Coordinates of N, CA and C in Angstrom, one line a residue:
M160 N -4.1 -21.6 0.0 CA -3.1 -22.4 0.8 C -2.8 -23.7 0.0
I161 N -1.5 -24.0 0.0 CA -1.0 -25.2 -0.6 C -0.7 -26.3 0.5
E162 N -1.3 -27.4 0.3 CA -1.1 -28.5 1.2 C -0.4 -29.7 0.5
I163 N 0.7 -30.1 1.1 CA 1.5 -31.2 0.6 C 1.3 -32.4 1.6
K164 N 0.7 -33.4 1.1 CA 0.4 -34.6 1.9 C 1.6 -35.5 2.2
F165 N 1.4 -36.3 3.2 CA 2.4 -37.4 3.4 C 2.1 -38.5 2.4
S166 N 3.2 -39.2 2.1 CA 3.1 -40.4 1.2 C 2.9 -41.6 2.0
K167 N 1.7 -42.2 1.9 CA 1.5 -43.4 2.8 C 2.4 -44.6 2.4
N168 N 2.7 -44.8 1.1 CA 3.6 -45.9 0.7 C 5.0 -45.7 1.2
K169 N 5.5 -44.5 1.2 CA 6.8 -44.2 1.7 C 6.9 -44.5 3.2
L170 N 5.8 -44.0 3.9 CA 5.8 -44.2 5.4 C 5.7 -45.7 5.8
V171 N 4.8 -46.4 5.1 CA 4.7 -47.9 5.5 C 6.0 -48.6 5.1
T172 N 6.6 -48.3 4.0 CA 7.9 -48.9 3.7 C 9.0 -48.6 4.7
G173 N 9.0 -47.4 5.1 CA 10.0 -47.0 6.1 C 9.8 -47.7 7.5
V174 N 8.6 -47.8 7.9 CA 8.3 -48.5 9.2 C 8.6 -49.9 9.1
L175 N 8.3 -50.6 8.0 CA 8.6 -52.0 7.8 C 10.1 -52.3 7.8
I176 N 10.8 -51.4 7.1 CA 12.3 -51.6 7.0 C 12.9 -51.4 8.4
N177 N 12.5 -50.4 9.1 CA 13.0 -50.1 10.4 C 12.6 -51.2 11.4
L178 N 11.4 -51.7 11.3 CA 11.0 -52.8 12.2 C 11.8 -54.1 11.9
A179 N 12.1 -54.4 10.6 CA 13.0 -55.5 10.3 C 14.4 -55.3 10.8
F180 N 14.9 -54.1 10.8 CA 16.2 -53.8 11.3 C 16.2 -54.0 12.8
I181 N 15.2 -53.5 13.5 CA 15.1 -53.7 15.0 C 15.0 -55.2 15.4
I182 N 14.2 -56.0 14.6 CA 14.1 -57.4 14.9 C 15.5 -58.1 14.7
G183 N 16.1 -57.7 13.6 CA 17.5 -58.3 13.3 C 18.5 -57.9 14.4
L184 N 18.4 -56.7 14.9 CA 19.3 -56.3 15.9 C 19.0 -57.0 17.2
F185 N 17.7 -57.2 17.5 CA 17.3 -58.0 18.7 C 17.9 -59.4 18.7
F186 N 17.8 -60.1 17.5 CA 18.4 -61.4 17.5 C 20.0 -61.4 17.5
I187 N 20.6 -60.4 17.0 CA 22.0 -60.2 17.1 C 22.4 -60.0 18.5
T188 N 21.6 -59.2 19.2 CA 21.9 -58.9 20.7 C 21.8 -60.2 21.5
I189 N 20.8 -61.0 21.2 CA 20.6 -62.3 22.0 C 21.8 -63.2 21.8
Y190 N 22.3 -63.3 20.6 CA 23.4 -64.3 20.3 C 24.8 -63.7 20.2
A191 N 24.9 -62.4 20.5 CA 26.2 -61.7 20.4 C 27.0 -61.9 21.7
E192 N 28.3 -61.7 21.6 CA 29.1 -61.8 22.8 C 28.8 -60.5 23.6
N193 N 29.2 -60.6 24.9 CA 28.9 -59.5 25.8 C 29.4 -58.2 25.4
S194 N 30.6 -58.1 24.7 CA 31.2 -56.9 24.3 C 30.4 -56.1 23.2
Y195 N 29.5 -56.9 22.4 CA 28.7 -56.3 21.4 C 27.3 -55.9 21.8
K196 N 26.9 -56.4 22.9 CA 25.5 -56.1 23.4 C 25.2 -54.7 23.6
P197 N 26.1 -53.9 24.3 CA 25.8 -52.5 24.5 C 25.6 -51.7 23.2
I198 N 26.4 -52.0 22.2 CA 26.3 -51.3 20.9 C 25.0 -51.7 20.2
S199 N 24.6 -52.9 20.2 CA 23.4 -53.3 19.5 C 22.2 -52.8 20.3
L200 N 22.2 -52.7 21.6 CA 21.1 -52.1 22.4 C 21.0 -50.7 22.1
F201 N 22.1 -50.0 22.0 CA 22.1 -48.6 21.6 C 21.5 -48.4 20.2
L202 N 21.8 -49.2 19.3 CA 21.2 -49.1 17.9 C 19.7 -49.4 17.9
I203 N 19.3 -50.4 18.8 CA 17.9 -50.7 18.9 C 17.2 -49.4 19.5
F204 N 17.7 -48.8 20.5 CA 17.1 -47.6 21.1 C 17.0 -46.5 20.0
I205 N 18.0 -46.2 19.3 CA 18.0 -45.2 18.2 C 17.0 -45.5 17.2
S206 N 17.0 -46.8 16.7 CA 16.0 -47.2 15.7 C 14.6 -47.1 16.2
A207 N 14.3 -47.5 17.4 CA 13.0 -47.4 18.0 C 12.6 -45.9 18.1
H208 N 13.5 -45.0 18.5 CA 13.2 -43.6 18.6 C 12.8 -43.1 17.2
I209 N 13.5 -43.4 16.2 CA 13.2 -42.9 14.8 C 11.9 -43.5 14.4
M210 N 11.6 -44.7 14.6 CA 10.4 -45.3 14.2 C 9.2 -44.7 15.0
I211 N 9.3 -44.6 16.3 CA 8.1 -44.1 17.0 C 7.9 -42.6 16.8
F212 N 9.0 -41.8 17.0 CA 8.8 -40.3 17.0 C 8.9 -39.7 15.6
H213 N 9.2 -40.5 14.6 CA 9.3 -39.9 13.3 C 8.4 -40.6 12.3
Q214 N 8.6 -41.9 12.1 CA 7.8 -42.6 11.1 C 6.3 -42.8 11.5
I215 N 6.1 -43.4 12.7 CA 4.8 -43.7 13.2 C 4.0 -42.4 13.4
K216 N 4.6 -41.4 13.9 CA 3.9 -40.1 14.1 C 3.5 -39.5 12.8
S217 N 4.3 -39.6 11.8 CA 4.0 -39.1 10.5 C 2.9 -40.0 9.9
Y218 N 2.9 -41.3 10.1 CA 1.9 -42.2 9.6 C 0.5 -41.8 10.2
R219 N 0.5 -41.5 11.5 CA -0.7 -41.1 12.2 C -1.3 -39.8 11.5
H220 N -0.4 -38.9 11.2 CA -0.8 -37.6 10.6 C -1.4 -38.0 9.2
C221 N -0.8 -38.9 8.5 CA -1.3 -39.3 7.2 C -2.7 -40.0 7.3
K222 N -2.9 -40.8 8.3 CA -4.2 -41.5 8.5 C -5.3 -40.4 8.9
K223 N -4.9 -39.4 9.6 CA -5.9 -38.3 9.9 C -6.0 -37.3 8.8
N224 N -5.4 -37.6 7.6 CA -5.4 -36.7 6.4 C -4.8 -35.3 6.7
L225 N -3.8 -35.2 7.6 CA -3.2 -34.0 7.8 C -2.0 -33.8 6.8
S226 N -1.7 -32.6 6.6 CA -0.6 -32.3 5.6 C 0.8 -32.4 6.2
G227 N 1.8 -32.8 5.4 CA 3.2 -32.7 5.9 C 3.7 -31.3 5.9
V228 N 3.3 -30.6 4.9 CA 3.8 -29.2 4.8 C 2.6 -28.3 4.3
N229 N 2.3 -27.2 5.0 CA 1.3 -26.3 4.6 C 2.0 -25.0 4.2
I230 N 1.6 -24.4 3.1 CA 2.2 -23.2 2.6 C 1.1 -22.2 2.4
D231 N 1.1 -21.0 3.1 CA 0.1 -20.0 2.8 C 0.8 -18.7 2.8
E232 N 0.0 -17.6 2.7 CA 0.5 -16.2 2.6 C 1.3 -15.8 3.8
N233 N 1.1 -16.4 5.0 CA 1.8 -16.1 6.2 C 3.1 -16.8 6.4
G234 N 3.2 -18.0 5.9 CA 4.5 -18.8 6.1 C 4.3 -20.3 5.8
I235 N 5.1 -21.1 6.4 CA 5.2 -22.5 6.2 C 4.9 -23.2 7.5
L236 N 4.1 -24.2 7.5 CA 3.9 -25.1 8.7 C 4.5 -26.4 8.3
N237 N 5.6 -26.8 9.0 CA 6.4 -28.0 8.8 C 5.9 -29.1 9.8
N238 N 5.3 -30.1 9.3 CA 4.9 -31.2 10.2 C 5.7 -32.5 10.0
T239 N 6.8 -32.4 9.3 CA 7.6 -33.6 9.0 C 8.6 -33.9 10.0
Q240 N 8.8 -33.0 11.0 CA 9.7 -33.3 12.1 C 8.9 -33.7 13.3
N241 N 9.6 -34.1 14.4 CA 8.9 -34.6 15.6 C 8.1 -33.6 16.3
T242 N 8.3 -32.3 16.1 CA 7.4 -31.2 16.6 C 7.1 -30.3 15.5
P243 N 5.8 -30.0 15.3 CA 5.3 -29.1 14.2 C 5.8 -27.7 14.5
V244 N 6.2 -27.0 13.5 CA 6.7 -25.6 13.6 C 6.2 -24.8 12.5
F245 N 5.8 -23.6 12.8 CA 5.3 -22.6 11.8 C 6.4 -21.5 11.7
I246 N 6.8 -21.3 10.4 CA 7.9 -20.3 10.1 C 7.3 -19.2 9.2
E247 N 7.3 -18.0 9.7 CA 6.8 -16.9 8.9 C 7.7 -16.6 7.7
W248 N 7.1 -16.1 6.6 CA 7.9 -15.7 5.5 C 9.0 -14.6 5.8
K249 N 8.6 -13.7 6.7 CA 9.5 -12.6 7.1 C 10.8 -13.1 7.8
E250 N 10.7 -14.3 8.4 CA 11.8 -15.0 9.0 C 12.8 -15.7 8.1
I251 N 12.3 -16.1 6.9 CA 13.0 -17.0 6.0 C 13.9 -16.2 5.1
K252 N 15.2 -16.6 5.0 CA 16.1 -16.0 4.1 C 16.2 -16.7 2.8
R253 N 16.3 -18.1 2.8 CA 16.4 -18.9 1.6 C 16.1 -20.3 1.9
F254 N 16.0 -21.1 0.9 CA 15.9 -22.6 1.0 C 17.0 -23.3 0.3
S255 N 17.5 -24.3 0.9 CA 18.6 -25.1 0.3 C 18.4 -26.6 0.6
N256 N 19.0 -27.4 -0.2 CA 18.9 -28.8 0.1 C 20.2 -29.3 0.6
G257 N 20.2 -30.3 1.5 CA 21.3 -30.9 2.1 C 21.0 -32.2 2.8
Y258 N 22.0 -32.7 3.5 CA 21.8 -34.0 4.2 C 21.6 -33.8 5.7
F259 N 20.6 -34.4 6.2 CA 20.3 -34.4 7.6 C 19.7 -35.8 7.9
R260 N 20.3 -36.4 9.0 CA 19.9 -37.8 9.3 C 20.1 -38.8 8.1
A261 N 21.2 -38.6 7.4 CA 21.5 -39.4 6.3 C 20.5 -39.4 5.2
Q262 N 19.7 -38.4 5.1 CA 18.7 -38.3 4.0 C 18.8 -36.9 3.4
N263 N 18.6 -36.8 2.1 CA 18.6 -35.5 1.4 C 17.3 -34.8 1.8
Q264 N 17.4 -33.6 2.4 CA 16.2 -32.9 2.8 C 16.4 -31.4 2.5
I265 N 15.3 -30.6 2.7 CA 15.3 -29.2 2.4 C 15.5 -28.4 3.7
F266 N 16.4 -27.5 3.7 CA 16.7 -26.7 4.9 C 16.1 -25.3 4.7
I267 N 15.4 -24.8 5.7 CA 14.8 -23.5 5.7 C 15.8 -22.6 6.5
E268 N 16.5 -21.8 5.8 CA 17.4 -20.9 6.4 C 16.7 -19.6 6.9
T269 N 16.7 -19.4 8.2 CA 16.0 -18.3 8.8 C 17.0 -17.2 9.3
I270 N 16.4 -16.1 9.7 CA 17.2 -14.9 10.2 C 17.8 -15.3 11.6
N271 N 16.9 -15.9 12.4 CA 17.4 -16.3 13.8 C 17.1 -17.8 14.0
Q272 N 18.1 -18.6 13.6 CA 18.0 -20.0 13.7 C 17.9 -20.6 15.1
D273 N 18.6 -19.9 16.0 CA 18.7 -20.3 17.4 C 17.4 -20.5 18.1
Q274 N 16.4 -19.6 17.7 CA 15.1 -19.6 18.4 C 14.4 -21.0 18.2
Y275 N 14.7 -21.7 17.1 CA 14.1 -22.9 16.8 C 14.7 -24.1 17.6
N276 N 15.8 -23.9 18.3 CA 16.4 -24.9 19.2 C 15.7 -24.8 20.5
H277 N 14.9 -23.8 20.8 CA 14.4 -23.6 22.1 C 12.8 -23.7 22.1
I278 N 12.3 -24.3 21.1 CA 10.8 -24.5 21.0 C 10.4 -25.6 22.0
K279 N 9.3 -25.3 22.7 CA 8.9 -26.2 23.8 C 8.5 -27.6 23.2
R280 N 9.0 -28.6 23.8 CA 8.7 -30.0 23.4 C 8.4 -30.8 24.7
N281 N 8.0 -32.1 24.5 CA 7.9 -32.9 25.8 C 9.3 -33.2 26.3
F282 N 9.3 -33.7 27.6 CA 10.5 -33.9 28.3 C 11.5 -34.8 27.5
Y283 N 11.1 -35.9 27.0 CA 11.9 -36.8 26.3 C 12.6 -36.1 25.1
L284 N 11.7 -35.5 24.2 CA 12.3 -34.8 23.0 C 13.2 -33.6 23.4
T285 N 12.9 -32.9 24.5 CA 13.8 -31.9 24.9 C 15.1 -32.4 25.3
C286 N 15.2 -33.5 26.0 CA 16.5 -34.1 26.4 C 17.2 -34.6 25.1
F287 N 16.5 -35.2 24.2 CA 17.1 -35.7 23.0 C 17.6 -34.6 22.1
N288 N 16.9 -33.5 22.1 CA 17.3 -32.3 21.4 C 18.6 -31.7 21.9
K289 N 18.7 -31.7 23.3 CA 19.9 -31.1 23.9 C 21.1 -32.0 23.5
I290 N 21.0 -33.3 23.5 CA 22.1 -34.2 23.1 C 22.4 -33.9 21.6
G291 N 21.3 -33.8 20.8 CA 21.5 -33.5 19.4 C 22.2 -32.2 19.0
L292 N 22.1 -31.2 19.9 CA 22.8 -29.9 19.7 C 24.3 -30.1 19.7
L293 N 24.8 -31.1 20.3 CA 26.2 -31.4 20.4 C 26.7 -31.9 19.0
F294 N 25.9 -32.4 18.2 CA 26.3 -33.1 17.0 C 25.8 -32.4 15.7
R295 N 25.0 -31.4 15.8 CA 24.6 -30.7 14.6 C 24.7 -29.2 14.7
S296 N 24.8 -28.5 13.6 CA 25.0 -27.1 13.6 C 23.7 -26.3 13.3
K297 N 22.7 -27.0 12.7 CA 21.4 -26.4 12.3 C 20.3 -27.0 13.1
P298 N 19.3 -26.2 13.5 CA 18.1 -26.8 14.2 C 17.4 -27.9 13.4
D299 N 17.0 -28.9 14.1 CA 16.3 -30.0 13.4 C 14.9 -29.7 12.9
L300 N 14.3 -28.7 13.5 CA 12.9 -28.3 13.1 C 12.9 -27.5 11.8
L301 N 14.0 -27.1 11.3 CA 14.1 -26.3 10.1 C 14.3 -27.2 8.9
W302 N 14.4 -28.5 9.0 CA 14.5 -29.4 7.9 C 13.2 -29.9 7.5
I303 N 12.9 -29.9 6.2 CA 11.7 -30.6 5.7 C 12.1 -31.9 5.1
D304 N 11.5 -33.0 5.7 CA 11.8 -34.3 5.3 C 11.0 -34.7 4.0
V305 N 11.6 -34.5 2.9 CA 10.9 -34.7 1.6 C 10.6 -36.2 1.4
N306 N 11.4 -37.1 2.0 CA 11.2 -38.5 1.9 C 9.9 -39.0 2.5
L307 N 9.2 -38.2 3.3 CA 7.9 -38.5 3.8 C 6.7 -38.0 3.0
L308 N 7.0 -37.1 2.1 CA 6.0 -36.3 1.4 C 5.7 -36.9 0.0
N309 N 4.5 -36.6 -0.5 CA 4.0 -37.0 -1.8 C 4.4 -36.0 -2.9
I310 N 5.7 -35.6 -2.9 CA 6.2 -34.7 -3.9 C 7.7 -34.9 -4.0
K311 N 8.2 -34.6 -5.2 CA 9.7 -34.8 -5.4 C 10.4 -33.6 -4.8
E312 N 11.7 -33.8 -4.4 CA 12.4 -32.8 -3.7 C 12.6 -31.6 -4.6
D313 N 13.0 -31.7 -5.8 CA 13.2 -30.6 -6.7 C 11.9 -29.8 -7.0
E314 N 10.8 -30.5 -7.0 CA 9.5 -29.8 -7.2 C 9.2 -28.9 -6.0
L315 N 9.4 -29.5 -4.8 CA 9.1 -28.8 -3.5 C 10.0 -27.6 -3.4
L316 N 11.3 -27.8 -3.7 CA 12.3 -26.7 -3.5 C 11.9 -25.6 -4.5
S317 N 11.5 -25.9 -5.7 CA 11.1 -24.9 -6.7 C 9.9 -24.2 -6.2
L318 N 8.9 -24.9 -5.7 CA 7.7 -24.3 -5.1 C 8.0 -23.3 -4.0
L319 N 8.8 -23.8 -3.0 CA 9.2 -22.9 -1.9 C 9.9 -21.7 -2.3
R320 N 10.8 -21.8 -3.2 CA 11.6 -20.6 -3.7 C 10.7 -19.7 -4.4
S321 N 9.7 -20.2 -5.2 CA 8.8 -19.3 -5.9 C 7.9 -18.6 -4.9
E322 N 7.4 -19.3 -3.9 CA 6.5 -18.6 -2.9 C 7.3 -17.6 -2.1
L323 N 8.6 -17.9 -1.8 CA 9.4 -16.9 -1.1 C 9.6 -15.6 -2.0
A324 N 9.9 -15.9 -3.2 CA 10.1 -14.7 -4.2 C 8.8 -13.9 -4.3
D325 N 7.7 -14.5 -4.3 CA 6.4 -13.8 -4.3 C 6.2 -13.0 -3.1
Y326 N 6.6 -13.5 -1.9 CA 6.5 -12.8 -0.7 C 7.4 -11.6 -0.7
Q327 N 8.6 -11.7 -1.2 CA 9.7 -10.7 -1.1 C 9.5 -9.6 -2.2
K328 N 8.6 -9.8 -3.1 CA 8.3 -8.8 -4.1 C 7.8 -7.5 -3.5
P329 N 8.2 -6.4 -3.9 CA 7.7 -5.1 -3.3 C 6.2 -5.0 -3.6
Q330 N 5.4 -4.6 -2.6 CA 4.0 -4.4 -2.8 C 3.7 -2.9 -3.1
Y331 N 3.0 -2.7 -4.1 CA 2.7 -1.3 -4.5 C 1.3 -0.9 -4.1

């Protein structure tokens, strides 16, 4: 089994930048005219969501020494999104890189992508996912957030493609 750990430095940096952004928005909200307050409150909500459900959750995994991505002979366990998901090799068609949430990430293209939109989550994340379905064409759980991991994107993409090719080789 190959375990790819979270990068503590990247996680701490992300949390600090996000926290500074939220504090800045808070002061802007206090001193802004009434017409700007709903916009800045919305931005505070989105930033807090990202920080709590994405960055702090990943940091907790890092402190518990859990891996961001596990690769074994059965498939991939992706812990970089707000809900962990296991994807079997037989479900995976290919890997590609692209932009999701304004970051360059790796997308796992599967045979039936729609099933990953219906994975059970808590009530808040389920509601947030239903809203997100209006704005994205690919399930969020199939993206690997390389920015949280202790590996470069091209190295991980090469490793994943190699493991998929090994799985797809005919067995004699």
